[in-house]
C-alpha positions as a printed Julia matrix, in Angstrom:
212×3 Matrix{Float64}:
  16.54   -8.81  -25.55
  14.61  -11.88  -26.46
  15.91  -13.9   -23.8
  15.45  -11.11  -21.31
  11.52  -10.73  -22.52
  10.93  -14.69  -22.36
  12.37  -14.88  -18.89
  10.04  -12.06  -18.27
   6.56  -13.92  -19.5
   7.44  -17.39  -18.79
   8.87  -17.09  -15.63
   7.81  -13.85  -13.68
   4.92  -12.73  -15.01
   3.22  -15.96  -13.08
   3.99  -14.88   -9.94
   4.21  -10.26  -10.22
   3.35   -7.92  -12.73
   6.1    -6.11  -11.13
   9.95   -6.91  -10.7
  13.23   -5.86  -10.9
  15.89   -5.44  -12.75
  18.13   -7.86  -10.61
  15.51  -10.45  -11.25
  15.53  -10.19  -14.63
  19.58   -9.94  -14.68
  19.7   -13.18  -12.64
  17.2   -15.41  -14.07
  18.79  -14.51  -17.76
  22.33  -15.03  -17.08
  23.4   -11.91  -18.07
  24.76   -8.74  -16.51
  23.11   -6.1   -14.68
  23.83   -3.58  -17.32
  22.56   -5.82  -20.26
  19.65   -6.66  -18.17
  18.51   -2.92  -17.88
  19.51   -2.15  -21.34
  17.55   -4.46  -23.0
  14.55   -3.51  -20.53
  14.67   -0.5   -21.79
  14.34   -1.73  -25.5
  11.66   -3.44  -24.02
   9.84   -0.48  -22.92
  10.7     1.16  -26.03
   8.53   -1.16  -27.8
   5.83   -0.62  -25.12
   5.76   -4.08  -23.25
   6.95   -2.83  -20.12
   7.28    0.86  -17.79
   9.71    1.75  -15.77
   8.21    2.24  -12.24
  12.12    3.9   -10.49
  15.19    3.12  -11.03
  15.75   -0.35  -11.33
  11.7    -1.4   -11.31
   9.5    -2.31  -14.0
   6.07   -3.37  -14.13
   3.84   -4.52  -17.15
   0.6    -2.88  -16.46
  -1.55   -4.61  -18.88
  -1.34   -7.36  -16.96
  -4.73   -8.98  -15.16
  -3.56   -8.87  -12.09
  -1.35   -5.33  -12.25
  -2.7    -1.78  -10.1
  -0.72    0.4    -8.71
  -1.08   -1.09   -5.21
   1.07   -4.07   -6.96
   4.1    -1.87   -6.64
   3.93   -0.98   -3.3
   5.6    -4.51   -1.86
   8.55   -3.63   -3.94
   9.01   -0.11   -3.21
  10.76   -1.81    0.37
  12.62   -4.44   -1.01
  12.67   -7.74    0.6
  11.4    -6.25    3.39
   7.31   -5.87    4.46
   7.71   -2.21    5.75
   4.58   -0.98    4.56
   1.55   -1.4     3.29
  -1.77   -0.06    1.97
  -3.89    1.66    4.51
  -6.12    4.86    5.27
  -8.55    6.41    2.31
  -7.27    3.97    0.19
  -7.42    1.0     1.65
 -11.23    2.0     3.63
 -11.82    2.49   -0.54
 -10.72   -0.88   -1.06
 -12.57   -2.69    2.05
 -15.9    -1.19    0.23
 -16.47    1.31    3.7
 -16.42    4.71    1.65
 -16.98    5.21   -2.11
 -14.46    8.33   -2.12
 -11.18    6.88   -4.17
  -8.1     8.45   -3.74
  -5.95    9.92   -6.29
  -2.61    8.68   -4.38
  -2.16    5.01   -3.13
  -1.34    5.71    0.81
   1.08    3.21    2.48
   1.83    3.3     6.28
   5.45    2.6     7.26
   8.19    2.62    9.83
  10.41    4.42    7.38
  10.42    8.24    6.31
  10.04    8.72    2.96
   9.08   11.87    0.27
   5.82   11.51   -2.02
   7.02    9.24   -5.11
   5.44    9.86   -8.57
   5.83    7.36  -11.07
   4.03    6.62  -14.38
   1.77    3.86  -12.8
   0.68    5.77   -9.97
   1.71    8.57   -6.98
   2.5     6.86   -3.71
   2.28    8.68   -0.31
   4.4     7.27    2.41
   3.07    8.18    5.96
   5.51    6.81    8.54
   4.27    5.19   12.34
   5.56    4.39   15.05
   6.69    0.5    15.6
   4.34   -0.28   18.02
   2.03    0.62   15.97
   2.51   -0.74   12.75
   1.39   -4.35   12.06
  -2.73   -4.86   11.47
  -2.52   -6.22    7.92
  -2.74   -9.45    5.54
  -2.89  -10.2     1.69
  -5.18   -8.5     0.02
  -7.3   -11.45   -0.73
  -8.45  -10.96   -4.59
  -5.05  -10.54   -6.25
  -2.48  -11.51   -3.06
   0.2    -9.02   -4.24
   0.19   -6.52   -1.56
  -0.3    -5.85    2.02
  -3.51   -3.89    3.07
  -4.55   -2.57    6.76
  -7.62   -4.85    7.82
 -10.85   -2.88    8.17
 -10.43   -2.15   12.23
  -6.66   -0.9    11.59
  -7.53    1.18    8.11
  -9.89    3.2    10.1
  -7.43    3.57   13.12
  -4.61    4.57   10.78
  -7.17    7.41    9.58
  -7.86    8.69   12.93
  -4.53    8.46   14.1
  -3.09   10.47   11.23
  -6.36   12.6    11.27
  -5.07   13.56   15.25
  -1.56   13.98   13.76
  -2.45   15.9    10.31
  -4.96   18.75   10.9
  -8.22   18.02    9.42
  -6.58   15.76    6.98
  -8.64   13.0     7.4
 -11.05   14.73    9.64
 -14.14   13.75    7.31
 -15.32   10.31    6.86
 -18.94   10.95    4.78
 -20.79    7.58    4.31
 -18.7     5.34    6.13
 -20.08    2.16    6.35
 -18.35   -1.18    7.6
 -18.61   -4.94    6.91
 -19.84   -7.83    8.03
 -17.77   -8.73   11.51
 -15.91   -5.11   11.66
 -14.92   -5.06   15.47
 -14.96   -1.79   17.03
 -13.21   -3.69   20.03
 -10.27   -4.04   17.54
 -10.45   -0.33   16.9
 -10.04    0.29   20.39
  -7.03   -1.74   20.67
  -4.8    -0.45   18.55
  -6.22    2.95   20.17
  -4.67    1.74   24.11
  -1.22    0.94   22.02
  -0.71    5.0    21.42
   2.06    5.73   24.32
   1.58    9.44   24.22
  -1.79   10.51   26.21
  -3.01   13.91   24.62
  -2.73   11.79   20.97
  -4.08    8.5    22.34
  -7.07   11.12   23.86
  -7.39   13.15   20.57
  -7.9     9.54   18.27
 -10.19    8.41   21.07
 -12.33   11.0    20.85
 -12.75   11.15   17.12
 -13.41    7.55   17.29
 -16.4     7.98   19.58
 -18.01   10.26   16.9
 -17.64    7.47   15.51
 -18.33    4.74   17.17
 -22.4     5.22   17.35
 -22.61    4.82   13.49
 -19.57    1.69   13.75
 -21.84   -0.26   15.88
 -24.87    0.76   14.22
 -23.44   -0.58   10.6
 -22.34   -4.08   12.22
């Protein structure tokens, strides 16, 4: 276990707050099993949670949030990433924080609840996924930029009822580019959705401009 909690401080903790199990396993020399055994005498003694099954995270870390997690809920992979409520939360364009950490995706997935935070998975079309970078303070997840945060909204707010129908106080930063908006609003193939996210967007768009 003490080689197994060194590897963990001295060589991951540098670069994530949140890893695997295989990490661990493979940095330490030792087997799968005794890798996730001795994390979980780890966790016993409180310096690490279990995430899922075969993810850990050390959440009083400085750099450690939920939103750390969500890179590794996709593997090697950069399938998803932060976006709607949560990420317009983040950009500093509504005050309102979500309970769950939303995450756009290609994939399909159910609602996962772990003991760091609840993750909501809403899944996109190809063509329109993409729209995202770093997020700049901690550079440990993807986040939607600005323009594309607020299209995933309406987009899912066309899909999802009145879901997202209500965007109180919305304000936008310094260089926000409605033209960007509209962009990623011409990508939607289908014509009655492309038509519905339009039009919410132009009830919009007055305050958008106004804010820039």
């Amino acid at each position: 276990m003490k080689k197994v909690a060194q590897i963990i401080w001295n060589e991951l903790l540098p670069f994530s707050p949140v890893f695997t199990t295989a990490e661990v396993a493979e940095r330490a020399g030792v087997a799968l099993s005794n890798g996730s055994r001795d994390l979980a005498e780890l966790e016993r003694n409180g310096m690490v949670v279990r995430v899922r099954r075969g993810l850990w995270a050390v959440p009083g870390h400085p750099d450690f949030s939920p939103y750390a997690v969500v890179r590794h809920l996709f593997g090697e992979r950069r399938e998803g990433y932060v976006s709607l409520l949560s990420a317009l939360n983040l950009h500093g364009m509504m005050e309102q924080i979500s309970r769950v950490v939303q995450v756009v995706t290609t994939l399909q997935r159910p609602k996962l609840q772990t003991r760091v935070g609840t993750y909501e998975f809403y899944g996109i079309a190809p063509k329109l996924f993409g729209g995202y970078s770093l997020y700049r303070r901690t550079g440990n997840f993807d986040i939607a930029t600005p323009e594309k945060a607020l299209f995933d909204t309406l987009y899912f707010s066309a899909r999802k009822g009145r879901r997202f129908a209500s965007l109180p106080e919305l304000e936008v930063p310094e260089g926000f580019s409605p033209a960007e908006v509209e962009r990623w609003i011409r990508r939607i193939d289908h014509l009655p959705l492309r038509t519905a996210v339009m039009e919410r967007w132009a009830k919009l768009s007055s305050r958008v401009v106004a804010g820039t």
